[in-house]
mmCIF file of C-alpha atoms and ligand atoms in Angstrom:
data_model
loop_
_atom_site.group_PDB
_atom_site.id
_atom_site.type_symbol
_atom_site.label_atom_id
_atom_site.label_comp_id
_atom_site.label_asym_id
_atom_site.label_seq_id
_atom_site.Cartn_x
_atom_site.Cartn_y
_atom_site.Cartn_z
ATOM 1 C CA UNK A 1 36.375 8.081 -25.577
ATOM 2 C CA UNK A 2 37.510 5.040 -27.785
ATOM 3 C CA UNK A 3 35.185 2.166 -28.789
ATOM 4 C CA UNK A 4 36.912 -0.838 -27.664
ATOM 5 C CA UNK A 5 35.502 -3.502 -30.336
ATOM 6 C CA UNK A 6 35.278 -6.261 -30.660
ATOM 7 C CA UNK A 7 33.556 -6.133 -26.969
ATOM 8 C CA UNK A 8 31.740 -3.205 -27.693
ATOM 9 C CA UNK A 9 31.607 -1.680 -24.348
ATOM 10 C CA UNK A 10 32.740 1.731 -24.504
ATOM 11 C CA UNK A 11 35.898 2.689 -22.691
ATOM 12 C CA UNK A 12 36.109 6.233 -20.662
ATOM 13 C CA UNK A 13 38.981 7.643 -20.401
ATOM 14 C CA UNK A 14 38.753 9.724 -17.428
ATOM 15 C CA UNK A 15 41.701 11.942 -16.408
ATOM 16 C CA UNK A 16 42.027 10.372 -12.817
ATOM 17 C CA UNK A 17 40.831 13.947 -11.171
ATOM 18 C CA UNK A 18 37.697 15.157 -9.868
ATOM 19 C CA UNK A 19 34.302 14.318 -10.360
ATOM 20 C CA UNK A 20 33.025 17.160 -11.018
ATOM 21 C CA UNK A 21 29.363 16.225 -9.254
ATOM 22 C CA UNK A 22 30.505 14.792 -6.141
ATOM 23 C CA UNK A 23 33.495 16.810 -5.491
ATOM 24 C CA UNK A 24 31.590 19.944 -5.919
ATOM 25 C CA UNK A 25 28.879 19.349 -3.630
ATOM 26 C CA UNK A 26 31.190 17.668 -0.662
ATOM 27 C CA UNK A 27 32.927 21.088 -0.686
ATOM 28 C CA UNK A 28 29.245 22.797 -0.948
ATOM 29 C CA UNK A 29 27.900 20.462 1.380
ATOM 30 C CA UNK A 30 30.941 21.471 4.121
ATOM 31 C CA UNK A 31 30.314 24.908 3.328
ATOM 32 C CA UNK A 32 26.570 25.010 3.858
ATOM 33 C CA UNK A 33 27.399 23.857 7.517
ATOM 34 C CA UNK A 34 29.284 26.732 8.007
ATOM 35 C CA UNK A 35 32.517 24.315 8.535
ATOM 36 C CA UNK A 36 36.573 24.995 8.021
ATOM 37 C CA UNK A 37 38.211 22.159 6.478
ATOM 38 C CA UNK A 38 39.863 21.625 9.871
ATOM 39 C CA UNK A 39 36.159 21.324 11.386
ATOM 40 C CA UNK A 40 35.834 18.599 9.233
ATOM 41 C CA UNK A 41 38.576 16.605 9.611
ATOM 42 C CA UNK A 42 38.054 17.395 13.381
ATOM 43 C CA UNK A 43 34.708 15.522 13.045
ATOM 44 C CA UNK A 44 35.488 12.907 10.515
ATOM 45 C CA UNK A 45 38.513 11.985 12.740
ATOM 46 C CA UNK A 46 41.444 12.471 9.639
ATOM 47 C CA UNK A 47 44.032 14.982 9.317
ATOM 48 C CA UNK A 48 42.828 18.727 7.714
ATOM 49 C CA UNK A 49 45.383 17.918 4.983
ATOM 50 C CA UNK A 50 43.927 14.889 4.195
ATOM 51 C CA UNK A 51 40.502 17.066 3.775
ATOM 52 C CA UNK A 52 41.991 19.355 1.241
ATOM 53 C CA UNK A 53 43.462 16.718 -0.535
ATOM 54 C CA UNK A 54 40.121 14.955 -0.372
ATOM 55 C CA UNK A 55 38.520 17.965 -2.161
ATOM 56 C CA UNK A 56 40.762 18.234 -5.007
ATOM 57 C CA UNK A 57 40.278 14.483 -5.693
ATOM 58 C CA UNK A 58 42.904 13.133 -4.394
ATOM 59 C CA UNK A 59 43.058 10.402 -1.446
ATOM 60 C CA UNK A 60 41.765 7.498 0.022
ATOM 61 C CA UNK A 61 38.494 6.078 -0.359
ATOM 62 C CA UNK A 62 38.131 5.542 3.144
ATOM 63 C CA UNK A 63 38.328 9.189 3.850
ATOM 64 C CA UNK A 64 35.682 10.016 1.433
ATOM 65 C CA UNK A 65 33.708 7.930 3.370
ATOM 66 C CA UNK A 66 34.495 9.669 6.701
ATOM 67 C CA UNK A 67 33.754 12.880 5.639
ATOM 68 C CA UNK A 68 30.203 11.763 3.940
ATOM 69 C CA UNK A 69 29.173 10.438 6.865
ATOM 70 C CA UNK A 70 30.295 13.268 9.423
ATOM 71 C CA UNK A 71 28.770 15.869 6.194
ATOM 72 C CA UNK A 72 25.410 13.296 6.300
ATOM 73 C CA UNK A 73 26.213 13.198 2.363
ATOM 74 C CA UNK A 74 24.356 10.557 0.733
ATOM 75 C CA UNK A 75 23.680 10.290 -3.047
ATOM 76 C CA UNK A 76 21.100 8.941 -5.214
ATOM 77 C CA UNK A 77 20.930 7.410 -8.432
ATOM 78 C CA UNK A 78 23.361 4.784 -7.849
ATOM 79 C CA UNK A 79 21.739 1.997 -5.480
ATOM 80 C CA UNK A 80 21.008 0.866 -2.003
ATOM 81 C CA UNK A 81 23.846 0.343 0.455
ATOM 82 C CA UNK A 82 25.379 2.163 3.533
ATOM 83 C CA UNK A 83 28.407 3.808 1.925
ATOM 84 C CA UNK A 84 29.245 4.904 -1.631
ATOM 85 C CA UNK A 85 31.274 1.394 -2.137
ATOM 86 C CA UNK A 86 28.187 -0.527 -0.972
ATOM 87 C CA UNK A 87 26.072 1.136 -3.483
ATOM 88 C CA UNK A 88 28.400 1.109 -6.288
ATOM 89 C CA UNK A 89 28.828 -2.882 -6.248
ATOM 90 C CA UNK A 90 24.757 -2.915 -6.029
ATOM 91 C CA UNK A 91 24.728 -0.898 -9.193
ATOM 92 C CA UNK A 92 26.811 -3.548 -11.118
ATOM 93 C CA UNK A 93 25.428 -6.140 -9.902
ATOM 94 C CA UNK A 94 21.995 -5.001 -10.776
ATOM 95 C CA UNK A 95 22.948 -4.308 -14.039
ATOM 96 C CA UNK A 96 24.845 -7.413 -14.550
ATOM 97 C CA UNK A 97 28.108 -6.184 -15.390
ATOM 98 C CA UNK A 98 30.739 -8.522 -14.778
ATOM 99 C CA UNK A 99 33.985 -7.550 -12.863
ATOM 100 C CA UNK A 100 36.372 -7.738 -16.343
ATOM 101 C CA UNK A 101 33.891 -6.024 -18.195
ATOM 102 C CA UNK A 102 33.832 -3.116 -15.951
ATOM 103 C CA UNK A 103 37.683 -3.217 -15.911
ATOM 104 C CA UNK A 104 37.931 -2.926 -19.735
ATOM 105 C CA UNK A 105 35.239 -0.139 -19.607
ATOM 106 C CA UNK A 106 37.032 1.943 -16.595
ATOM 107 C CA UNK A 107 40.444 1.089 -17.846
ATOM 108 C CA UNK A 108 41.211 -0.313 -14.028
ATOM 109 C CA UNK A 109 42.443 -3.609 -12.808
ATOM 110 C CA UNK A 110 39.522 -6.044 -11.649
ATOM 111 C CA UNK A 111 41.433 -5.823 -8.344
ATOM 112 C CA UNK A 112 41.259 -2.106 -8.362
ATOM 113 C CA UNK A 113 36.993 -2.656 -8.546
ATOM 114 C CA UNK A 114 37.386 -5.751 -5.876
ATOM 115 C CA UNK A 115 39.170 -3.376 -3.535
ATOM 116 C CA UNK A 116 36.817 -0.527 -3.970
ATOM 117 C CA UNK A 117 33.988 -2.368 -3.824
ATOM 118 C CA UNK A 118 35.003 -3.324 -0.529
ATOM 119 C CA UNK A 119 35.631 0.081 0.477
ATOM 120 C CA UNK A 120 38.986 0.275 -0.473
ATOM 121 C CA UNK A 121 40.988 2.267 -3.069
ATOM 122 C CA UNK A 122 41.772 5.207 -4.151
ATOM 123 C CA UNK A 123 39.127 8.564 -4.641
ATOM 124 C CA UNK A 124 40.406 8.724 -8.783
ATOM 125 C CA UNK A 125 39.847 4.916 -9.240
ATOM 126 C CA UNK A 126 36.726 5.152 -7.320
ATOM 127 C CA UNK A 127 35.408 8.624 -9.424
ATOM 128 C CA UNK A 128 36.094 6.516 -12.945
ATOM 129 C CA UNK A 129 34.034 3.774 -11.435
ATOM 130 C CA UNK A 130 31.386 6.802 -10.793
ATOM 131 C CA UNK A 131 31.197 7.684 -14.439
ATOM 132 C CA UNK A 132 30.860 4.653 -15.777
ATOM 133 C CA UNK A 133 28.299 3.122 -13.403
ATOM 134 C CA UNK A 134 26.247 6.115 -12.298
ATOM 135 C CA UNK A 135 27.434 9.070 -14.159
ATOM 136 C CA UNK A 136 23.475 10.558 -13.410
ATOM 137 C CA UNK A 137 24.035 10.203 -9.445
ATOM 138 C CA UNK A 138 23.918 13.414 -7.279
ATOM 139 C CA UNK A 139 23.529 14.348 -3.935
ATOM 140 C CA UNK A 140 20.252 13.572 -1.707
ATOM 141 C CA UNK A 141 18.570 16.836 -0.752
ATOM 142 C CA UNK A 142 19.723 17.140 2.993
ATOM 143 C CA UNK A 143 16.852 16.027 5.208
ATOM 144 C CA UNK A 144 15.700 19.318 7.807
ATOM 145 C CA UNK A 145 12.894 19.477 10.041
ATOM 146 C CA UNK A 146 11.226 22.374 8.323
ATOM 147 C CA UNK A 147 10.812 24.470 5.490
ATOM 148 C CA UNK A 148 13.922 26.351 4.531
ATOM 149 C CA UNK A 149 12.446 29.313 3.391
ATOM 150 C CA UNK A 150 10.178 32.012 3.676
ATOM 151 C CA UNK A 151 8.608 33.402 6.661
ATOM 152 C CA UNK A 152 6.707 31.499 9.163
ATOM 153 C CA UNK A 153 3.146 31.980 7.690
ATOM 154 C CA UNK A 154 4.539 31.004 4.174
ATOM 155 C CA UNK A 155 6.201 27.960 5.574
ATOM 156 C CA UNK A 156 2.860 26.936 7.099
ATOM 157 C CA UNK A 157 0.915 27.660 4.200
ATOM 158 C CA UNK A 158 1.987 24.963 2.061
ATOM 159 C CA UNK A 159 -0.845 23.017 0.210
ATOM 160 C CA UNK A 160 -1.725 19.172 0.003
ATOM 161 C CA UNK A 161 -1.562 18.998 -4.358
ATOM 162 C CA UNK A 162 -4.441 17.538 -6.443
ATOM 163 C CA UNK A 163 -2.950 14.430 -7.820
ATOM 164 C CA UNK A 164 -2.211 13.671 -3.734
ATOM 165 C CA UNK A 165 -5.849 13.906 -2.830
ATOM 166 C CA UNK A 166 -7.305 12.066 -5.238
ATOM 167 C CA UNK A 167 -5.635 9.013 -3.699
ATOM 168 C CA UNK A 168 -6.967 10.149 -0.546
ATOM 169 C CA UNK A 169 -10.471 10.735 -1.649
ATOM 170 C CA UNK A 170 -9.855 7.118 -3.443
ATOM 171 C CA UNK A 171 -8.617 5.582 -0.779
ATOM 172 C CA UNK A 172 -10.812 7.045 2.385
ATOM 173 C CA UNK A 173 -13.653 9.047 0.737
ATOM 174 C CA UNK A 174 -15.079 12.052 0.414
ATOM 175 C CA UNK A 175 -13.682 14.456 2.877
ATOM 176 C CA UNK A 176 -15.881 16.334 5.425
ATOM 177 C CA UNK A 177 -13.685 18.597 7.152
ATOM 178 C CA UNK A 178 -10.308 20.367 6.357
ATOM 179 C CA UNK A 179 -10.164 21.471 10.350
ATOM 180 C CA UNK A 180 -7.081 23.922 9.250
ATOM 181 C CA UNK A 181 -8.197 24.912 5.363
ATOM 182 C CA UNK A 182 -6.589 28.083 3.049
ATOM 183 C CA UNK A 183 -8.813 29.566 0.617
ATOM 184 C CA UNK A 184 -5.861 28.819 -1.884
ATOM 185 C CA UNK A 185 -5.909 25.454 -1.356
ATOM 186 C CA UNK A 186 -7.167 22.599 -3.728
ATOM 187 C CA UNK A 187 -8.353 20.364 -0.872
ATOM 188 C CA UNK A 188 -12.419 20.208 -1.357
ATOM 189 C CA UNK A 189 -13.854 19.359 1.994
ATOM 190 C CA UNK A 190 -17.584 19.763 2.820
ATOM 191 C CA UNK A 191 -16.949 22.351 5.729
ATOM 192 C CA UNK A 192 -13.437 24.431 5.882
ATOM 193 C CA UNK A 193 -12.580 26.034 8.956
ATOM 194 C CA UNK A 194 -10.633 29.308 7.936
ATOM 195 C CA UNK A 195 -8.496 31.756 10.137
ATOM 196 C CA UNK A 196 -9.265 34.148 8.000
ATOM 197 C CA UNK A 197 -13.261 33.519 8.458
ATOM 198 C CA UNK A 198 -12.505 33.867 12.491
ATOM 199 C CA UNK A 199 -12.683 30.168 12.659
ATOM 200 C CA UNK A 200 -9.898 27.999 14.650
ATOM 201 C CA UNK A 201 -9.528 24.768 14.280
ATOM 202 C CA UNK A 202 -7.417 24.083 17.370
ATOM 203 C CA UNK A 203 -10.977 25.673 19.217
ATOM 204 C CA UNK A 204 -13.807 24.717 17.350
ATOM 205 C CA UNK A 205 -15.807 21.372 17.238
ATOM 206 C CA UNK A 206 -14.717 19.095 14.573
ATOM 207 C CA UNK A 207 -17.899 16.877 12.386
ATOM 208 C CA UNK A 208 -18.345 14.443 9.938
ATOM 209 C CA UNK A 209 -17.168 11.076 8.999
ATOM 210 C CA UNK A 210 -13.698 12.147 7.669
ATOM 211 C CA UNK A 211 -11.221 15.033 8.080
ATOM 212 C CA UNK A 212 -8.260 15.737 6.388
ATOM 213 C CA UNK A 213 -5.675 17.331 8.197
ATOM 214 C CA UNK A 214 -2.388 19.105 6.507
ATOM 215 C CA UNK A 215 -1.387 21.312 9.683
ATOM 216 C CA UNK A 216 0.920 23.778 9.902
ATOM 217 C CA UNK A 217 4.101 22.144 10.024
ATOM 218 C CA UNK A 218 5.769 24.718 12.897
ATOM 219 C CA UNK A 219 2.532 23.400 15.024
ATOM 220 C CA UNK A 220 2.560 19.617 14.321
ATOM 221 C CA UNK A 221 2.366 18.135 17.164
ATOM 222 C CA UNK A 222 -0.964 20.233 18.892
ATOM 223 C CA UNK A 223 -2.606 19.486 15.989
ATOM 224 C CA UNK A 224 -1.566 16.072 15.913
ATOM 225 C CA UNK A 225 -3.149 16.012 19.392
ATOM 226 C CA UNK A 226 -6.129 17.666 18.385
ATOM 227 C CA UNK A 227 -6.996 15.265 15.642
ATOM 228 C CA UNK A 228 -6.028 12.737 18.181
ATOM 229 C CA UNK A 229 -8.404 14.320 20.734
ATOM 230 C CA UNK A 230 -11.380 15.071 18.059
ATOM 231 C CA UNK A 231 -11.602 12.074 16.870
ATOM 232 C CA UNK A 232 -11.547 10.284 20.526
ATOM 233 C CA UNK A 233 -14.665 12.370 21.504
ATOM 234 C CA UNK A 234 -16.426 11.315 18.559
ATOM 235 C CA UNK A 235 -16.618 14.511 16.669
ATOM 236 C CA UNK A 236 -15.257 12.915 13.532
ATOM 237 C CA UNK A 237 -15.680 9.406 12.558
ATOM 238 C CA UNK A 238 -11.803 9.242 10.749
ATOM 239 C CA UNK A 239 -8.944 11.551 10.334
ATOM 240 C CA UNK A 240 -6.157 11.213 7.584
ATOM 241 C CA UNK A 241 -3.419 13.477 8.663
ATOM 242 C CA UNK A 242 -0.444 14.089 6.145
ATOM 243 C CA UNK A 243 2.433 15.306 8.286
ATOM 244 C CA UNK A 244 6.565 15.403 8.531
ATOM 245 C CA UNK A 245 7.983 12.000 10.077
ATOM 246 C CA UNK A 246 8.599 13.213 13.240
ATOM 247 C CA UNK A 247 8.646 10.313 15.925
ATOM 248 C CA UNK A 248 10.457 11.511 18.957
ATOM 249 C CA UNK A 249 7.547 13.021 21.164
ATOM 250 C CA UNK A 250 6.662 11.200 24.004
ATOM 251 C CA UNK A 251 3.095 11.831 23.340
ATOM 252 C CA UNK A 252 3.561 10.098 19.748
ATOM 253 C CA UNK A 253 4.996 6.976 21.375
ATOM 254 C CA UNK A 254 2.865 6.376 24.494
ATOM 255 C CA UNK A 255 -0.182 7.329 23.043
ATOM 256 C CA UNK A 256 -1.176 8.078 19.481
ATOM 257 C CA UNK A 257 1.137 5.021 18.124
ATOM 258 C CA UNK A 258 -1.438 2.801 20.351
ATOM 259 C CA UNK A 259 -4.721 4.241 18.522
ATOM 260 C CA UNK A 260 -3.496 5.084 15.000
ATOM 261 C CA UNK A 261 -2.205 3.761 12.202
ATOM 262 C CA UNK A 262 0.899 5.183 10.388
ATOM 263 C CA UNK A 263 2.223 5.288 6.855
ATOM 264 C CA UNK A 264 5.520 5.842 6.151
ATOM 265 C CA UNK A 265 5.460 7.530 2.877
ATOM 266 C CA UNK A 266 8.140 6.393 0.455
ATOM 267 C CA UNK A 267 9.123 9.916 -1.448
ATOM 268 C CA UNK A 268 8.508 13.415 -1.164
ATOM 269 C CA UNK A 269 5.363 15.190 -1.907
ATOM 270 C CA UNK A 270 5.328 18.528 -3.787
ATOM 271 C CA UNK A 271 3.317 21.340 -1.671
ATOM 272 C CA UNK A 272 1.728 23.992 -3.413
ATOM 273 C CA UNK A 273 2.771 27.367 -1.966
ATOM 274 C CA UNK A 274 0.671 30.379 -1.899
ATOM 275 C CA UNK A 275 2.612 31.727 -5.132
ATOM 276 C CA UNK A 276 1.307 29.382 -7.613
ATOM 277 C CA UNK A 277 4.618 27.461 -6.984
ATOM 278 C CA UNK A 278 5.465 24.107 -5.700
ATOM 279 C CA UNK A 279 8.455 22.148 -3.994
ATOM 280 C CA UNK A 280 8.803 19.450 -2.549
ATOM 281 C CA UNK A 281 9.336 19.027 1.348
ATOM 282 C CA UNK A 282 13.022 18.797 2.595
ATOM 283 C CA UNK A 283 11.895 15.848 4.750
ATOM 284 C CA UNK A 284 9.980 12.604 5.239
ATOM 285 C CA UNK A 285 6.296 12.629 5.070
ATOM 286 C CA UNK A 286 3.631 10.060 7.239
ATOM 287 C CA UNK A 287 0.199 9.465 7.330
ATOM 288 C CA UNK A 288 -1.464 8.781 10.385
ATOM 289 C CA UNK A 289 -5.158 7.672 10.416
ATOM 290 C CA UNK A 290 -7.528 7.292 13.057
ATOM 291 C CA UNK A 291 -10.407 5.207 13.043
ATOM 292 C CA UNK A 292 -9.628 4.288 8.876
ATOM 293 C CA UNK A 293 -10.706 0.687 8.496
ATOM 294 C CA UNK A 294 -8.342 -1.995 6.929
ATOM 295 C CA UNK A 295 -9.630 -1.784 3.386
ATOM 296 C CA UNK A 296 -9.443 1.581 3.328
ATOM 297 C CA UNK A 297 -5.727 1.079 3.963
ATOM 298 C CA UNK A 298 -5.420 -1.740 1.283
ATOM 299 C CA UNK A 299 -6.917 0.382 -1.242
ATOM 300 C CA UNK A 300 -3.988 3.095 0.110
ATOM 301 C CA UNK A 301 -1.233 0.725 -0.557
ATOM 302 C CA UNK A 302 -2.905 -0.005 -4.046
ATOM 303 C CA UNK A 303 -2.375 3.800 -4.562
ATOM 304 C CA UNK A 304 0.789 4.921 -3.311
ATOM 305 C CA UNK A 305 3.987 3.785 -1.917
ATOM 306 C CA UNK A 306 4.686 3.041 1.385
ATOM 307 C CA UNK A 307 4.319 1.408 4.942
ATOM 308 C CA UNK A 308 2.171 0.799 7.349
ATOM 309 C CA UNK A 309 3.646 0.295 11.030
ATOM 310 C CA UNK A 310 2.627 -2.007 13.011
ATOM 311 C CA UNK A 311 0.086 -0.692 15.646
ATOM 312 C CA UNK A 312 1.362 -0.719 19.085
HETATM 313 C C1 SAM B 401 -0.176 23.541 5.636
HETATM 314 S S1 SAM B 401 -1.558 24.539 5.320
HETATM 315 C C2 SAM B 401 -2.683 23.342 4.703
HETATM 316 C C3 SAM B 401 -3.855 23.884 4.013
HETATM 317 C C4 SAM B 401 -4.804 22.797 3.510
HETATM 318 N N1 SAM B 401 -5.353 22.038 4.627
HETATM 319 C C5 SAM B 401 -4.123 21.868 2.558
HETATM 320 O O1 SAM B 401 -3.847 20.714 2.898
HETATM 321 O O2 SAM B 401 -3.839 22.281 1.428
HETATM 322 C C6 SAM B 401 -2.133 24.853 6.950
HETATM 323 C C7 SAM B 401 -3.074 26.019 7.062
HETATM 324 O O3 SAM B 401 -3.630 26.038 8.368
HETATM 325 C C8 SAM B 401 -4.037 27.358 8.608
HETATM 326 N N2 SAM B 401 -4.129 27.498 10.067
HETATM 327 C C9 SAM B 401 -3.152 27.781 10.943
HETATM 328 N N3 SAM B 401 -3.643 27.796 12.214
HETATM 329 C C10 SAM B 401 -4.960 27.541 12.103
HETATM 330 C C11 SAM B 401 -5.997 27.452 13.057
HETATM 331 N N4 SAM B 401 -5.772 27.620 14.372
HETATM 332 N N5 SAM B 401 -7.235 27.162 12.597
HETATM 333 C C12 SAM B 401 -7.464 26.966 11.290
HETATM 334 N N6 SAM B 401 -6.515 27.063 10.339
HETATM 335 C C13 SAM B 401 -5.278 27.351 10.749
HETATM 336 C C14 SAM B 401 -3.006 28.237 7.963
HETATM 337 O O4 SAM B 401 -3.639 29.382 7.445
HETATM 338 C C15 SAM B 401 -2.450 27.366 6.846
HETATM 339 O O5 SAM B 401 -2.813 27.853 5.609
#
């Protein structure tokens, strides 16, 4: 590095091959899929040279861009945008740099950053722009439908942490019911229902004003249904249920989007796991509430980040 005074921005030199971070993981992130570099190309409709090339740092930005999107490689840290270009000029520009500065800093032409910002370019002049914008960016953990590991009962034995339900007890109250409880767990409800007790909350009567309901992921939907169907007879007053963002049942369109309301949660939550350990979920998280009134849901938002849809 040399201090370029009398400017005092600091200069990198960067040796125009690969970054390290984002190189890595595109080759991990192929891997993990189980795909040949041909596969890749195949799917991100370049040549399988141009691939290899691509992975040593060398290329065209616009093939970067192909293979992120056929890879579903996104990284964070940087900004918003729909491709790594995008979200590079929304870095700069929310941190005010000026096109020459960042061309004295990156030791490119302001051209070079114009193209590239428009998705131009080449991968090197694009990497230096990396390190010197968002040298802490890395990959977005990939988003899957379940719990990666473990067997099925750990997977479904993941529990709702402390710090989470105090918002909920803030926001909706003291909860009555936890219709599918673990002993483990820190939820405090007035009445658990417990497998392990012979109880089942898929069979058993619901009560109270309010459950909470965590489900078992593998089982989300019947339980979904079950809230849906408990709180429709009148066995519980409200139901909070905290549950992956999965939206492509017919069920959850025709009929629960009519009667609840749903939270998209911004963020992942961090389970407890029946280890002592915790991680957070390798997906989106909603909250959908039956029969919650509308300051209960303003004292939500107050709490925690997110948004509520529309009710149909
Ligand atoms: C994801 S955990 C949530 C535990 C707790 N409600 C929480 O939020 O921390 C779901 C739990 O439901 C339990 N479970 C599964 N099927 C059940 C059933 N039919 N009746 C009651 N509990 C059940 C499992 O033992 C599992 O521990």
């Amino acid at each position: 590095m040399s201090n370029c005074s009398p400017c005092s921005i600091t200069r990198i030199e960067y040796d125009g091959g690969r970054h390290p971070i984002l190189l890595d993981d595109l080759r991990n992130a192929r891997r993990g899929k189980g795909w040949t570099q041909k596969a890749l190309a195949d799917r991100s409709g370049v040549s399988e040279q141009a691939i290899y090339r691509l992975e040593r740092g060398i290329g065209s930005v616009a093939t970067l861009n192909a293979a992120m999107t056929a890879l579903e490689f996104r990284l964070t840290g940087i900004g918003p945008g729909k491709t790594l270009a995008e979200q590079l000029r929304a870095r700069r520009l929310k941190r005010g740099i000026a096109l020459d500065a960042l061309a004295v800093r990156t030791g490119l032409t302001r051209k070079t950053i114009s193209n590239i910002e428009r998705g131009g370019g080449s991968i090197a002049s694009l990497m230096r722009l990396m390190e010197a914008l968002a040298p802490k960016a890395k990959r977005r953990a990939p988003e899957r439908a379940y719990w990666g590991q473990g067997d099925k009962e750990d997977r479904d034995s993941r529990f709702t942490p402390p710090e989470f339900m105090n918002n909920i007890y803030a926001a909706f109250g003291t909860v009555d019911i936890d219709p599918c409880a673990h002993r483990l767990s820190p939820v405090v409800a007035k009445r658990r229902i417990l497998l392990d007790e012979g109880g089942d909350g898929l069979i058993d009567d619901w009560s109270g004003r309010l459950a909470f309901v965590n489900p078992p992921f593998s089982a989300q939907l019947k339980w979904l249904q079950r809230a849906h169907e408990q709180w429709r007879v009148g066995n519980v007053e409200a139901v909070v249920c905290l549950v992956p963002a999965r939206t492509d049942s017919v069920w959850f369109h025709d009929t629960l989007t009519a009667d609840a309301d749903i939270c998209l949660l911004q963020g992942r939550v961090r389970f407890l796991d029946t280890k002592g350990g915790s991680q957070p979920t390798p997906f989106s998280l909603m909250l959908v509430a039956l029969g919650t009134t509308a300051q209960q849901k303003a004292a939500w938002n107050g709490l925690v980040d997110g948004l509520w849809l529309a009710r149909r």
